[in-house]
């Protein structure tokens, strides 16, 4: 409600893992995954700016599926009338070291190459941003956990980001101070 009529980002994720209804044994059922997203969009009855079907699929206990599952889900979403005009992204891995592996499997079906950096190196985070740009897509971080992710992203061409959790005072001060422009930069990865 606080967002008003602005389009939303839709990313299903749960710390409890994937419910068995969305699976056939150990395999994800893309058709049911898409049914969930369509039902959510219908319930919200609001424009969806972009959909990211997997969040942190590289985190084993959640068992969201494989890069091939994500590719299939994205294909179904692209043909869904519920998401006409919606931008697709993925796979927003937890560990930036595995971002390229997931992105390479789905890049023909996404506009946004996504990751965040709860694990992995600063080098892999920066390299992923430049790799996505080189492929003609938009690097995006839908879970900025630290100012470092935002600052590296701004330096290397991150196309957008969303703060994870509360937008605390340092985050707000940074955004207000820089307004998208470099304040000064030196790095120690």
XYZ file of C-alpha atoms in Angstrom:
189
model
C 0.000 0.000 0.000
C 2.907 2.365 0.715
C 4.063 2.061 -2.896
C 0.845 3.540 -4.191
C 0.198 2.602 -7.808
C 3.847 1.969 -8.646
C 4.564 -1.376 -10.330
C 5.892 -4.108 -8.070
C 8.697 -6.641 -8.265
C 7.566 -10.232 -7.782
C 9.979 -12.821 -6.379
C 8.685 -15.959 -4.681
C 10.992 -17.220 -1.975
C 10.740 -18.990 1.325
C 13.178 -20.070 3.943
C 11.055 -23.203 4.416
C 11.955 -24.647 1.018
C 9.629 -25.518 -1.849
C 6.239 -27.021 -0.974
C 5.680 -30.486 -2.439
C 2.725 -29.231 -4.548
C 5.252 -27.439 -6.757
C 7.245 -30.603 -7.355
C 7.010 -33.985 -8.958
C 9.276 -35.970 -6.683
C 12.505 -34.007 -6.573
C 11.781 -32.114 -9.821
C 10.186 -28.665 -9.896
C 6.920 -28.389 -11.849
C 7.260 -25.231 -13.937
C 3.508 -25.192 -14.702
C 2.594 -24.951 -11.018
C 5.332 -22.407 -10.322
C 3.790 -20.209 -13.010
C 0.276 -20.810 -11.616
C 1.519 -19.385 -8.300
C 2.915 -16.272 -9.977
C -0.245 -15.749 -12.053
C -2.479 -16.172 -8.984
C -0.331 -13.704 -7.040
C -0.504 -11.138 -9.827
C -4.288 -11.560 -10.060
C -4.655 -11.197 -6.281
C -2.503 -8.073 -6.165
C -4.268 -6.685 -9.244
C -1.382 -4.308 -9.821
C 1.203 -3.875 -12.540
C 4.284 -6.041 -12.084
C 7.457 -4.301 -13.261
C 9.528 -7.435 -13.185
C 9.422 -11.052 -12.136
C 12.325 -13.028 -10.761
C 11.068 -16.608 -10.314
C 14.005 -17.854 -8.203
C 15.726 -16.109 -5.316
C 18.921 -17.662 -3.984
C 18.525 -20.991 -5.810
C 22.172 -21.741 -5.033
C 21.293 -22.017 -1.345
C 20.895 -25.789 -1.085
C 18.344 -26.239 1.711
C 15.701 -24.256 -0.197
C 15.898 -26.615 -3.177
C 14.201 -24.211 -5.601
C 15.269 -26.083 -8.692
C 17.875 -26.172 -11.414
C 18.913 -23.662 -14.070
C 16.919 -25.798 -16.560
C 13.810 -25.501 -14.339
C 14.230 -21.746 -14.233
C 14.640 -21.617 -18.012
C 11.355 -23.531 -18.426
C 9.512 -21.336 -15.919
C 10.689 -18.191 -17.702
C 9.482 -19.609 -21.032
C 5.997 -20.180 -19.618
C 5.936 -16.713 -18.062
C 6.891 -15.099 -21.360
C 3.796 -16.647 -22.913
C 1.467 -15.781 -20.023
C -1.047 -12.988 -20.698
C -0.732 -12.050 -17.004
C 2.811 -10.840 -17.603
C 2.627 -9.106 -20.981
C 5.158 -6.274 -20.920
C 6.848 -7.566 -17.765
C 10.632 -7.691 -17.534
C 12.152 -10.991 -16.383
C 15.269 -11.520 -14.334
C 17.175 -14.185 -12.552
C 18.401 -16.052 -10.798
C 19.547 -13.741 -8.006
C 21.997 -16.105 -6.453
C 23.212 -15.705 -2.885
C 26.838 -16.328 -3.833
C 28.099 -14.073 -6.607
C 30.680 -16.746 -7.516
C 27.832 -18.807 -9.039
C 25.946 -15.923 -10.690
C 27.388 -16.428 -14.156
C 26.536 -20.157 -14.184
C 22.857 -19.425 -13.513
C 22.700 -16.409 -15.814
C 24.286 -18.250 -18.759
C 21.546 -20.900 -18.584
C 18.719 -18.331 -18.820
C 20.165 -15.256 -20.527
C 18.152 -15.816 -23.697
C 14.968 -15.360 -21.622
C 15.834 -12.471 -19.329
C 16.527 -8.765 -19.565
C 17.966 -8.496 -16.054
C 20.973 -10.475 -14.891
C 20.641 -10.565 -11.121
C 22.755 -11.419 -8.125
C 23.576 -10.172 -4.704
C 26.610 -10.807 -2.589
C 26.044 -12.547 0.696
C 28.747 -14.962 -0.378
C 31.418 -14.910 -3.038
C 34.114 -12.412 -3.797
C 33.929 -8.746 -4.672
C 35.746 -9.678 -7.891
C 33.016 -12.113 -8.943
C 30.330 -9.528 -8.129
C 32.024 -6.850 -10.237
C 32.847 -9.323 -13.024
C 29.221 -10.440 -13.159
C 28.001 -6.857 -13.540
C 30.383 -6.235 -16.444
C 29.565 -9.641 -18.012
C 25.815 -8.983 -18.000
C 26.382 -5.553 -19.567
C 28.633 -7.109 -22.232
C 25.776 -9.490 -23.097
C 23.427 -6.538 -23.673
C 21.361 -7.106 -20.534
C 20.917 -5.003 -17.405
C 22.772 -6.011 -14.248
C 20.467 -5.681 -11.250
C 20.738 -6.393 -7.539
C 17.307 -7.087 -6.031
C 18.781 -7.567 -2.542
C 21.355 -4.919 -1.728
C 22.552 -6.007 1.692
C 25.445 -3.600 2.074
C 26.652 -0.221 0.956
C 29.605 -1.989 -0.662
C 27.251 -3.771 -3.086
C 25.667 -0.430 -3.981
C 28.974 1.410 -4.343
C 30.626 -1.306 -6.451
C 27.437 -1.529 -8.466
C 27.334 2.205 -9.102
C 30.988 2.179 -10.178
C 30.669 -0.728 -12.607
C 27.245 -0.086 -14.114
C 24.621 -1.837 -12.022
C 21.329 -0.896 -13.665
C 19.341 -0.901 -10.443
C 19.014 -2.264 -6.966
C 16.570 -2.750 -4.135
C 17.605 -2.481 -0.504
C 17.041 -5.637 1.502
C 15.521 -4.995 4.890
C 15.154 -1.616 6.478
C 16.518 1.366 4.593
C 18.622 2.445 7.500
C 20.162 5.871 8.035
C 23.532 5.184 6.301
C 21.753 3.820 3.216
C 19.457 6.816 3.012
C 22.319 9.269 3.541
C 24.305 7.583 0.776
C 21.428 7.760 -1.711
C 20.680 11.390 -0.858
C 24.328 12.386 -1.048
C 25.226 10.758 -4.338
C 21.957 11.086 -6.292
C 23.440 8.687 -8.835
C 26.722 10.578 -9.160
C 30.148 9.515 -7.933
C 31.191 11.221 -4.719
C 34.705 9.836 -4.793
C 35.998 6.341 -5.357
C 38.864 4.103 -4.389
C 38.524 0.387 -3.956
C 40.081 -2.329 -1.904
C 38.406 -5.551 -2.980
